[in-house]
Amino acid sequence: RMQIVFQDPFSSLNPRMRVHEIIGEALIAHGIGRTRTERRDRAAALLEEVGLRPDQLDRFPHEFSGGQRQRIGIARALAVDPDFIVADESVSALDVSVQAQILNLLNDLRQKRGLTMLFIAHDLSVVEYLCEDVAVLYLGRVMEAGDCRSIYAAPNHPYTKALLAAAPVPDPLVPRAEVMLMGDIPSPLNPPPGCVFHTRCPVAMVECRHSLPTPQPVAASVTAACLRLNETVPC
């Protein structure tokens, strides 16, 4: 019921296997397709669904571009008709123009197949384009979560504000709010006590060093974990 699309479209594909073998491996493991011909026909249909040609089934991964290899990875994930797909930084290794093609493909597949998708990314514009709900994480803890449009329009947590302020906008005339985060990110293996963001937070107070904030509702569909949510503080 759950499959994954990996970040690197080259290292996630076995270079010694042809495309029909890469896709067919999951079919064999789950007993889908009674004969080799049936499995090959299913692999061909999956290739067409992700924008490749059936006559490419006998090629090796090195014969494809990065975007095409990622399409093969997506076809492999779809082979067993999953309900849920984890897309782990699935466009970060691709050129910007190819990123747009893969994002459109994922969006089309999600609507066509009724898929639920967990999309992990650092690119804020990609998240805004593809996602309906967002969870902003820092050192493994959720800082803010909720409806994508609401969070992008009015961020509440200082870390969310800093992330959105750092995102480039292709218009020099648009006013930008500067949020400076000082210091380095602590080790995820040894996170600081209290709020894990307090070592870099521009509005941190003494209590933040000791008290772990719990998510609080700040809007109809948004929660944030910050001790200063009810205060008016510049950030």
Short mmCIF file of C-alpha atoms in Angstrom, two decimals, residues 15-23 36 40 43-44 47 52-64 72:
data_model
loop_
_atom_site.label_atom_id
_atom_site.label_comp_id
_atom_site.label_asym_id
_atom_site.label_seq_id
_atom_site.Cartn_x
_atom_site.Cartn_y
_atom_site.Cartn_z
CA PRO A 15 22.57 -0.12 -13.21
CA ARG A 16 22.76 -3.82 -14.11
CA MET A 17 19.02 -4.21 -14.64
CA ARG A 18 16.96 -3.22 -17.64
CA VAL A 19 13.87 -1.07 -17.18
CA HIS A 20 11.41 -3.95 -17.50
CA GLU A 21 13.35 -5.82 -14.80
CA ILE A 22 13.41 -2.78 -12.48
CA ILE A 23 9.65 -2.36 -12.71
CA ARG A 36 6.38 -12.77 -18.01
CA ARG A 40 6.07 -6.84 -19.39
CA ALA A 43 5.55 -2.37 -17.23
CA ALA A 44 4.99 -0.91 -20.70
CA LEU A 47 6.08 3.68 -18.74
CA LEU A 52 8.10 7.29 -21.51
CA ARG A 53 7.80 4.90 -24.45
CA PRO A 54 7.21 1.13 -24.23
CA ASP A 55 10.12 0.53 -26.63
CA GLN A 56 12.46 1.78 -23.88
CA LEU A 57 11.80 -1.26 -21.69
CA ASP A 58 15.03 -3.00 -22.65
CA ARG A 59 17.32 -0.08 -21.93
CA PHE A 60 19.59 0.36 -18.92
CA PRO A 61 19.35 3.36 -16.52
CA HIS A 62 22.53 4.99 -17.87
CA GLU A 63 20.82 5.41 -21.25
CA PHE A 64 18.32 7.90 -19.80
CA ILE A 72 11.26 5.17 -14.15
#
